[in-house]
Coordinates of C-alpha atoms and ligand atoms in Angstrom, one line a residue:
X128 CA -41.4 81.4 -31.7
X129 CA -44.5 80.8 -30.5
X130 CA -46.5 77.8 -30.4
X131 CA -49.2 79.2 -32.8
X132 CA -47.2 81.0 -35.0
X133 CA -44.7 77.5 -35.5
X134 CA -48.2 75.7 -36.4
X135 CA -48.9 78.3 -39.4
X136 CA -45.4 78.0 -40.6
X137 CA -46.1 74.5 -40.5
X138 CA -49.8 74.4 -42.2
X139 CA -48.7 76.7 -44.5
X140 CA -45.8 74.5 -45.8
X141 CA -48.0 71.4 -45.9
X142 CA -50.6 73.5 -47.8
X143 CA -47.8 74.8 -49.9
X144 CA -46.2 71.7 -51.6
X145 CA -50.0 70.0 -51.4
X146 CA -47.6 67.0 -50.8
X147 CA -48.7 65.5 -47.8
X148 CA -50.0 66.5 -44.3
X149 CA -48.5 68.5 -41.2
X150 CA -47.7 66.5 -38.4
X151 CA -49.4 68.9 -36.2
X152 CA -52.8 67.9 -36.2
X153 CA -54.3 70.8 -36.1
X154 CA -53.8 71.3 -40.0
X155 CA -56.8 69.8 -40.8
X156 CA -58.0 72.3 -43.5
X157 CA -55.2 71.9 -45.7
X158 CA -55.2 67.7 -45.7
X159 CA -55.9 66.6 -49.0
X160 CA -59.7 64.5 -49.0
X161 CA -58.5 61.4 -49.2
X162 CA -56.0 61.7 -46.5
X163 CA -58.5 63.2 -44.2
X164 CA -60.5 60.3 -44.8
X165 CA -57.7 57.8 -43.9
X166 CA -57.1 60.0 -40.8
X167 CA -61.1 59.9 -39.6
X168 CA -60.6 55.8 -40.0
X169 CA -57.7 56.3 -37.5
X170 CA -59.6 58.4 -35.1
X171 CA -62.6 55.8 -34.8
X172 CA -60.3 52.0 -34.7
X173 CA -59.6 50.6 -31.4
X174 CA -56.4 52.1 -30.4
X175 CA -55.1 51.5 -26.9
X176 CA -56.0 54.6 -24.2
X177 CA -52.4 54.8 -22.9
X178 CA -49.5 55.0 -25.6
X179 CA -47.1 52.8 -23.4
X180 CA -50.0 50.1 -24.7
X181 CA -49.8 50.9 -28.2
X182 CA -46.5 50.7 -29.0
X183 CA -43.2 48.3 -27.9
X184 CA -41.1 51.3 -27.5
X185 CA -40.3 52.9 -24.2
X186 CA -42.5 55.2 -22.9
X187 CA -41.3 57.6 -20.3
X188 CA -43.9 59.3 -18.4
X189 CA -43.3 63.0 -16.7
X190 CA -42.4 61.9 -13.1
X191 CA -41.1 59.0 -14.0
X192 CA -37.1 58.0 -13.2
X193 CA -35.1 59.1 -16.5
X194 CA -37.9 61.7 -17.1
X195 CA -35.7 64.7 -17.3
X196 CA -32.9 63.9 -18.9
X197 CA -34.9 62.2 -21.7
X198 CA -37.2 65.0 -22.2
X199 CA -34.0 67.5 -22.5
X200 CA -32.8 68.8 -25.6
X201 CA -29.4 70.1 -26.5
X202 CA -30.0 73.2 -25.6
X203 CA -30.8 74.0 -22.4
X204 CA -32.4 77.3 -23.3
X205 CA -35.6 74.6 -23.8
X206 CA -35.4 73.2 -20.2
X207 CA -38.6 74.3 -18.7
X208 CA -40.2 72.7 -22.0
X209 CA -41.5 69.7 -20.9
X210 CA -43.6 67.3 -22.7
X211 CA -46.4 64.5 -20.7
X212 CA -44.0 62.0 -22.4
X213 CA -40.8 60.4 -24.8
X214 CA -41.4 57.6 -26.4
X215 CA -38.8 55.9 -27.7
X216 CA -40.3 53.7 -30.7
X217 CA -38.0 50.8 -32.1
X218 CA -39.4 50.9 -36.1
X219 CA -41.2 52.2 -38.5
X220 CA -44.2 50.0 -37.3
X221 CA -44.2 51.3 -33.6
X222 CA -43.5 55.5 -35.4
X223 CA -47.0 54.4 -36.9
X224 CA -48.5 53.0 -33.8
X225 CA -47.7 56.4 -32.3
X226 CA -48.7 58.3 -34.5
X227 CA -52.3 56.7 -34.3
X228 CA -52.4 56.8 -31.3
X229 CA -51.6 60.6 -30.9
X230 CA -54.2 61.0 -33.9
X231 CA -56.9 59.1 -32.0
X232 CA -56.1 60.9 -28.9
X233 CA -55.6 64.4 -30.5
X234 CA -52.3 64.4 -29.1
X235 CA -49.6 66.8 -30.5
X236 CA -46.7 65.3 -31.1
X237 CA -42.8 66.0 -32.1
X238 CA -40.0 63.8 -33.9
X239 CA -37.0 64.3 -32.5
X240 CA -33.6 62.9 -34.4
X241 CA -30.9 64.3 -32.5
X242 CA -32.3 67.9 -30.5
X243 CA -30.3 69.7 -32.2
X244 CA -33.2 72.1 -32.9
X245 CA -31.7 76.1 -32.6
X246 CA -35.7 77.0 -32.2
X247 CA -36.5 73.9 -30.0
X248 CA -38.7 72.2 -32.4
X249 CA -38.0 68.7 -31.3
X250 CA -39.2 69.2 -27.8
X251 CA -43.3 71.1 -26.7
X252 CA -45.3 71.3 -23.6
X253 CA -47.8 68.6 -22.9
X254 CA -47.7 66.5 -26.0
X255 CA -45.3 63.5 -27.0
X256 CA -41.7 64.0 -28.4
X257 CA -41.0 60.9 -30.1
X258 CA -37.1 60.2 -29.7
X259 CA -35.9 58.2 -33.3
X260 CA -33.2 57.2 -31.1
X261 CA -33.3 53.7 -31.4
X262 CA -33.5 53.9 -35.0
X263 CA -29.9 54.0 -36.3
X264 CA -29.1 51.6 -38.5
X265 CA -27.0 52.2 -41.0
X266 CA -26.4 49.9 -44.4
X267 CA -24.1 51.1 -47.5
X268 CA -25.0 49.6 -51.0
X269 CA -21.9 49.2 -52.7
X270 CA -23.3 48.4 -55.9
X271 CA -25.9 51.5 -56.0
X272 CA -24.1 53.8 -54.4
X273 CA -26.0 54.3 -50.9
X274 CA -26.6 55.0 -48.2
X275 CA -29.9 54.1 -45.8
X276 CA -30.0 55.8 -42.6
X277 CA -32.1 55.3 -39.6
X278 CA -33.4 58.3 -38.6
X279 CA -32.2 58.5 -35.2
X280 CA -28.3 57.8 -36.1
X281 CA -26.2 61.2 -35.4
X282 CA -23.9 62.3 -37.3
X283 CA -20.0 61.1 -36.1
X284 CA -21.6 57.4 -36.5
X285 CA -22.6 58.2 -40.0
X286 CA -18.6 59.1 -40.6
X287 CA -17.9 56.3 -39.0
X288 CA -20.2 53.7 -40.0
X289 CA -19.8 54.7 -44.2
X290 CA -16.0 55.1 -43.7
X291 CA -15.6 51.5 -42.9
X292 CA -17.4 50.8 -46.8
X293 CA -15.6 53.5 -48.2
X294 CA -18.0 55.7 -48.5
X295 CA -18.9 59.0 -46.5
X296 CA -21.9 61.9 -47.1
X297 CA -21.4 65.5 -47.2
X298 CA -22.6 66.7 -43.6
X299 CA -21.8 69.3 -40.6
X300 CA -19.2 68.9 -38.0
X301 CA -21.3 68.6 -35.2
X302 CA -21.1 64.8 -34.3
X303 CA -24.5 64.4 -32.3
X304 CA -27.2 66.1 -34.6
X305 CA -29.1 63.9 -35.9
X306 CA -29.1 62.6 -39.4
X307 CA -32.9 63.1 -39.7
X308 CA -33.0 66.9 -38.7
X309 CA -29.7 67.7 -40.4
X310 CA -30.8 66.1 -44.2
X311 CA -34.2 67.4 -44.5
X312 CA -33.3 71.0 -43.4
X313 CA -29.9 71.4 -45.5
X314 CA -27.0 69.8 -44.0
X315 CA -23.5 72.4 -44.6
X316 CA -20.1 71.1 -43.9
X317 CA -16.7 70.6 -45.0
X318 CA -16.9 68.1 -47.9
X319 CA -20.2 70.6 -49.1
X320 CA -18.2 72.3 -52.2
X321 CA -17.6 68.8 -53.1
X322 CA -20.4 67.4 -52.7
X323 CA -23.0 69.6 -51.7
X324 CA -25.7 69.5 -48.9
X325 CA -26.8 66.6 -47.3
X326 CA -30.1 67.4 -48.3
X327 CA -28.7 67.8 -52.2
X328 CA -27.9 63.6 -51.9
X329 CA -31.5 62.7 -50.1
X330 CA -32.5 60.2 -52.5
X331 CA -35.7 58.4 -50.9
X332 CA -37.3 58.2 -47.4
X333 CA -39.3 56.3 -45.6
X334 CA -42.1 58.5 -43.9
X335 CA -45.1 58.0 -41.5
X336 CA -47.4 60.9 -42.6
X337 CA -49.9 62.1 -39.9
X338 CA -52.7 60.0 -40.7
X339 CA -50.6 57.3 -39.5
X340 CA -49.7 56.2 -43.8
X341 CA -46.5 54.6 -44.3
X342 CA -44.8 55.9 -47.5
X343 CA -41.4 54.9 -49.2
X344 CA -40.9 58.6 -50.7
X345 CA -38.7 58.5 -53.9
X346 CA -38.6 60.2 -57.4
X347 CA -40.8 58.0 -58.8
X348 CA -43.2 57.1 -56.0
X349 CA -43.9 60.9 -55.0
X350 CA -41.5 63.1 -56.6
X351 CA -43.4 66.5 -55.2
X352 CA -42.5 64.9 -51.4
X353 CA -39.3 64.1 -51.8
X354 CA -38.9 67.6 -53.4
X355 CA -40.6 69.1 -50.1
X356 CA -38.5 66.8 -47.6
X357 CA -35.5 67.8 -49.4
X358 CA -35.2 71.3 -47.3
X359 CA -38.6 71.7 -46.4
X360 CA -37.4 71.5 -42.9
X361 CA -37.8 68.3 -40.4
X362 CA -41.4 68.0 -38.1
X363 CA -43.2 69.3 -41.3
X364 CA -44.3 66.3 -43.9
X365 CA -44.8 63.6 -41.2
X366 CA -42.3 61.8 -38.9
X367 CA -39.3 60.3 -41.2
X368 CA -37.8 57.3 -40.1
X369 CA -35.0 56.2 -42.6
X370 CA -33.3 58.3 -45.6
X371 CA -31.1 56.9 -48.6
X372 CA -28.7 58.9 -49.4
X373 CA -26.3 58.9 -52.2
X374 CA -23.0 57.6 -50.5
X375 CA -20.1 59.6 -52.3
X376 CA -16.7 57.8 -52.2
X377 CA -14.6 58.1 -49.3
X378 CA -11.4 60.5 -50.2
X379 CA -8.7 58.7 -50.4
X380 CA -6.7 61.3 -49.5
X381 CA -7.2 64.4 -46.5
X382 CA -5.9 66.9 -44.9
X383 CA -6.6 70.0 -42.8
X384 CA -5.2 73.4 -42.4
X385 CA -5.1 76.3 -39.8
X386 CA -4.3 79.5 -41.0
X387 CA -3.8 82.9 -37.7
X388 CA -2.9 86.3 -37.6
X389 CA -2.7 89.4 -35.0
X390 CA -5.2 91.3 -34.5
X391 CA -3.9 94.7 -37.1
X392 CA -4.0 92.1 -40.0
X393 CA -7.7 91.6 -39.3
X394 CA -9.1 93.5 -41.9
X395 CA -6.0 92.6 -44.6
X396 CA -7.0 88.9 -43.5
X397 CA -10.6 89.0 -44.4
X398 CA -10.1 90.9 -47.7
X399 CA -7.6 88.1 -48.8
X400 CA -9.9 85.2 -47.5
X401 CA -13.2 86.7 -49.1
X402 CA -11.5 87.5 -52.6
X403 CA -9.9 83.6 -52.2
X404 CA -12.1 81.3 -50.2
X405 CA -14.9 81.2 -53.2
X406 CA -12.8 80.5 -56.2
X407 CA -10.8 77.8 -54.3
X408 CA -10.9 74.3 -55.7
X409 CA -14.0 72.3 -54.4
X410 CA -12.3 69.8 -52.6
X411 CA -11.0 72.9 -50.2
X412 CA -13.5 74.3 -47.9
X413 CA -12.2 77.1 -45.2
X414 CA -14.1 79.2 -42.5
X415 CA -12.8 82.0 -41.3
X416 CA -13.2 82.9 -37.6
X417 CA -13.2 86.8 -36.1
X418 CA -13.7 85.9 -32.5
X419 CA -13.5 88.9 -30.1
X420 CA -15.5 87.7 -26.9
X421 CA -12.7 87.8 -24.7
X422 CA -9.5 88.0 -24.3
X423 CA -6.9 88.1 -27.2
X424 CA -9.0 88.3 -30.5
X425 CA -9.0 85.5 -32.5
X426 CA -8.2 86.3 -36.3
X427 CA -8.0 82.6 -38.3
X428 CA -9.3 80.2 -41.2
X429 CA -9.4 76.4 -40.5
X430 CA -10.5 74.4 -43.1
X431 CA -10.6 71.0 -45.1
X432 CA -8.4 69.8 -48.3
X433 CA -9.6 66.7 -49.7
X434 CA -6.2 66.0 -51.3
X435 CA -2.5 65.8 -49.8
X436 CA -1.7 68.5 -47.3
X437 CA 1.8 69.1 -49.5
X438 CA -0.5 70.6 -52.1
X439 CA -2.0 73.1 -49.3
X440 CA 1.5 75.7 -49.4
X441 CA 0.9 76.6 -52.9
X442 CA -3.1 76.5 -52.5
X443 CA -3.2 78.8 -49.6
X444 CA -0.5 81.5 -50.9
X445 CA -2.5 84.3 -51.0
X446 CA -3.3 83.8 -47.9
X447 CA 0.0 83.2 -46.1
X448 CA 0.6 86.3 -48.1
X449 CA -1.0 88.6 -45.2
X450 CA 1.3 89.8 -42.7
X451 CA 1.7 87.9 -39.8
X452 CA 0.4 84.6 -41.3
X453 CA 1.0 81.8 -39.2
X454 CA 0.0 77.9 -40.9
X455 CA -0.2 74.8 -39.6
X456 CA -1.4 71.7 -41.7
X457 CA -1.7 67.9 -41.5
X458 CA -2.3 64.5 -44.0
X459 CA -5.2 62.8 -41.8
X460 CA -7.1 60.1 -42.3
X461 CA -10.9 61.1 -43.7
X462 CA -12.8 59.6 -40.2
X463 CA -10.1 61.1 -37.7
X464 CA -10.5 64.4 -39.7
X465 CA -14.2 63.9 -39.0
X466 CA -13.2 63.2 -35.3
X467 CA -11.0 66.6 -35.1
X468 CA -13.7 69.0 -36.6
X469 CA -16.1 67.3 -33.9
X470 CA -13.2 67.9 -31.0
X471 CA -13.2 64.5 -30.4
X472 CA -9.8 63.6 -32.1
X473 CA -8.4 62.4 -28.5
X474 CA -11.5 61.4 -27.1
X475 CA -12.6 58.5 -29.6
X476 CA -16.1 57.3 -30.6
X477 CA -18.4 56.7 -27.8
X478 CA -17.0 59.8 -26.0
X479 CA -18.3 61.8 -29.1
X480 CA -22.4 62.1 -28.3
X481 CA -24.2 63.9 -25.9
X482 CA -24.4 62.4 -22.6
X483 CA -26.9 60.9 -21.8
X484 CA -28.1 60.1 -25.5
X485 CA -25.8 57.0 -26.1
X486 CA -23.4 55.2 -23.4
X487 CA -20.7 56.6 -22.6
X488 CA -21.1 59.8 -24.3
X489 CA -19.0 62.9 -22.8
X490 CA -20.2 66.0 -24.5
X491 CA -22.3 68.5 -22.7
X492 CA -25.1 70.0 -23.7
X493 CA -25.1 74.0 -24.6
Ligands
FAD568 C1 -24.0 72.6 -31.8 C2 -24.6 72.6 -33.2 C3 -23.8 72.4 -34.3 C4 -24.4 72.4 -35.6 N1 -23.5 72.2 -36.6 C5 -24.1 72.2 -37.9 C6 -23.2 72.1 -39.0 O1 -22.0 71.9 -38.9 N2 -23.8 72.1 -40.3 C7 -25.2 72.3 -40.4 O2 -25.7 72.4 -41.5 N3 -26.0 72.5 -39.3 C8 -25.5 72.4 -38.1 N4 -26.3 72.6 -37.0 C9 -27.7 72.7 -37.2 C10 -28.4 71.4 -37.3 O3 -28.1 70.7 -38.5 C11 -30.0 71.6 -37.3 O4 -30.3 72.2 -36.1 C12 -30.7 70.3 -37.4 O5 -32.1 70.5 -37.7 C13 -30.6 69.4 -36.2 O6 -31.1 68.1 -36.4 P1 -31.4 67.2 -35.2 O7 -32.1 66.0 -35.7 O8 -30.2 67.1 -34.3 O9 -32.5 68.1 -34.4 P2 -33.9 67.9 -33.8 O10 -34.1 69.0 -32.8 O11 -34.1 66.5 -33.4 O12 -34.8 68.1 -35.1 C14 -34.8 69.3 -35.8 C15 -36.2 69.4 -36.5 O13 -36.4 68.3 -37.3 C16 -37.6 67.6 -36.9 N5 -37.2 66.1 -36.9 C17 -36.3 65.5 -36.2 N6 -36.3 64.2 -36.6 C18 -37.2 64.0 -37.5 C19 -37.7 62.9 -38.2 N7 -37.2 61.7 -38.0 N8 -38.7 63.1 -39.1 C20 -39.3 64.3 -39.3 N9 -38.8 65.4 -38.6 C21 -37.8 65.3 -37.7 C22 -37.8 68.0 -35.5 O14 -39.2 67.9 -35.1 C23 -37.4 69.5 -35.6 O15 -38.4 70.2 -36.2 C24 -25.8 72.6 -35.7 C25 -26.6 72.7 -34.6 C26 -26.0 72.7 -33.3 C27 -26.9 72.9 -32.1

């Protein structure tokens, strides 16, 4: 998509939900008055000329060491996309200070979470991708039930980090997107029958709107943004840099299951699972592969039980019913099933990012 096409999408979404204002700057006509107002201050107070001034962050110029790799996304598709510069801001206070700064200077600029971005909108030519990064905290409040998630945190340290309070969230299986990207656009995965999309247990968030406003976004303080964060899609409301989720207890008990067959019981297989997967109890959640790029096709379901994998012989009867079924399952714990869906079940922790994004991270870009 094209740059000027993404910025209607964007505009027209700010305009939509009236809620709050793109971060793009060029969507000036649909700011609300008093917003535009707050921006114009912006544009005419001192702010420093060069961002690396303006906020304590790093700041890595193009041509500078360290460049590249920080101005790369996960895809490489986007590797010719280069911006003038990442920052890397350490708070909410230096997100503001950016975002001023890029306001004053009529900079564009782009918060990026974890790159995860299938259209690349983390990453733009010439303006300044602001890399959450460095904030990844993550706190769980046993009493109410949350929780609060710095933006830049990806998602196999969320497992990790709530499964040592006994808490997890519903989320995807990729363990480096990013928490920020992956909650405010939907957030599928395997607990999601449970307990729905991440987005579905978005709660509050902390927010830096593009007049440089700090907001703590909840039901009661601005119910119509949190209703527009909560799948409006990231880069489109202002530059989020903490969410509160509602942290759902950690199952006690967890198990997975993979499910093959030859190829001639492809289409018998995907009758079964269709007529099955749907009306399965909530705590199971399957996905059925047809893989046929090369070599001997792939006909399977692998999937999630949130319960003891004894109970998984009678629960997957119809389909060990097809000809040819072949089933495996296992009782694992609920953060090394975590580490398994994200391959990274031998590997450990540290291994499990993209290189480059946090030390010792193994996994290689796409
Ligand atoms: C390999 C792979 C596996 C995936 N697996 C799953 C899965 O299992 N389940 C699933 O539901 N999805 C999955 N996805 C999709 C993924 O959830 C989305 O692409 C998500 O938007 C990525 O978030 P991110 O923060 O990593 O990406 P980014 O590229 O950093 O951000 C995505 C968008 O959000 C914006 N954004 C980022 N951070 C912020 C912020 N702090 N404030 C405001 N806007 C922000 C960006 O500007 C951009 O527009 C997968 C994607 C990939 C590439």
């Amino acid at each position: 998509m094209g740059a000027e096409r993404e910025l209607d999408r964007r505009c027209f979404l700010a305009g939509a939900a009236a809620a709050g204002v793109a971060l793009a700057t060029g969507c000036a006509s649909v700011r609300p008055a008093a917003t535009a107002v707050r921006a114009a201050a912006v544009r005419t107070a001192r702010v420093p000329r060069k961002l690396s001034d303006a906020i304590r962050g790093q700041v890595l110029e193009r041509g500078t060491p360290g460049f590249l790799s920080a101005a790369h996304v996960y895809n490489e598709r986007y590797d010719a996309v280069l911006p003038r510069a990442v920052a890397r801001p350490v708070d909410a206070a230096d997100v503001r200070a950016a975002v001023r700064w890029a306001l004053a200077h009529d900079v564009p600029l782009r918060a990026r979470s974890g790159g995860h971005s299938y259209a690349g909108y983390s990453t733009l030519a010439g303006g300044v991708v602001l890399d959450l990064r460095h904030l990844r905290a993550i706190e769980v409040d046993r009493r109410a039930r949350t929780a609060t998630i710095g933006a830049g945190a990806q998602l196999i340290d969320v497992y990790t980090a709530l499964a040592g309070h006994g808490a997890t969230i519903p989320a995807g299986s990729c363990p480096s997107v990013g928490i920020a990207g992956h909650a405010l656009g939907g957030g599928m995965g395997l607990a999601g029958r449970a307990f729905g999309l991440t987005t579905d247990n978005l709660i509050a968030a902390t927010l830096v709107t593009a007049d440089g406003g700090l907001h703590e976004v909840d039901d009661r303080a601005d119910p119509e943004l949190l209703w527009a964060l909560r799948g409006g899609g990231g880069g489109n409301f202002g530059v989020v840099t903490g969410l509160r989720l509602h942290a759902r207890p950690l199952p006690a008990r967890a198990s997975y299951f993979f499910v093959s067959w030859p190829w001639s019981s492809a289409s018998d297989a995907i009758a079964a699972w269709q007529s099955w997967a749907p009306h399965a109890r909530d705590e199971l959640t399957s996905i059925f592969h047809l893989e046929t790029g090369g070599g001997t096709p792939v006909v399977s379901v692998s999937g999630q039980y949130l319960g003891p994998a004894r109970a998984l012989g009678r629960l997957l009867a119809p389909l060990r019913a097809v000809a040819g079924a072949s089933i495996s399952v296992g009782d694992q714990d609920y953060r090394g099933l975590q580490l398994r869906w994200a391959g990274c079940l031998h590997t450990g922790l540290a291994a499990c990012h993209t290189a480059g994004t946090r030390p010792g991270g193994m996994l290689a870009r796409a």
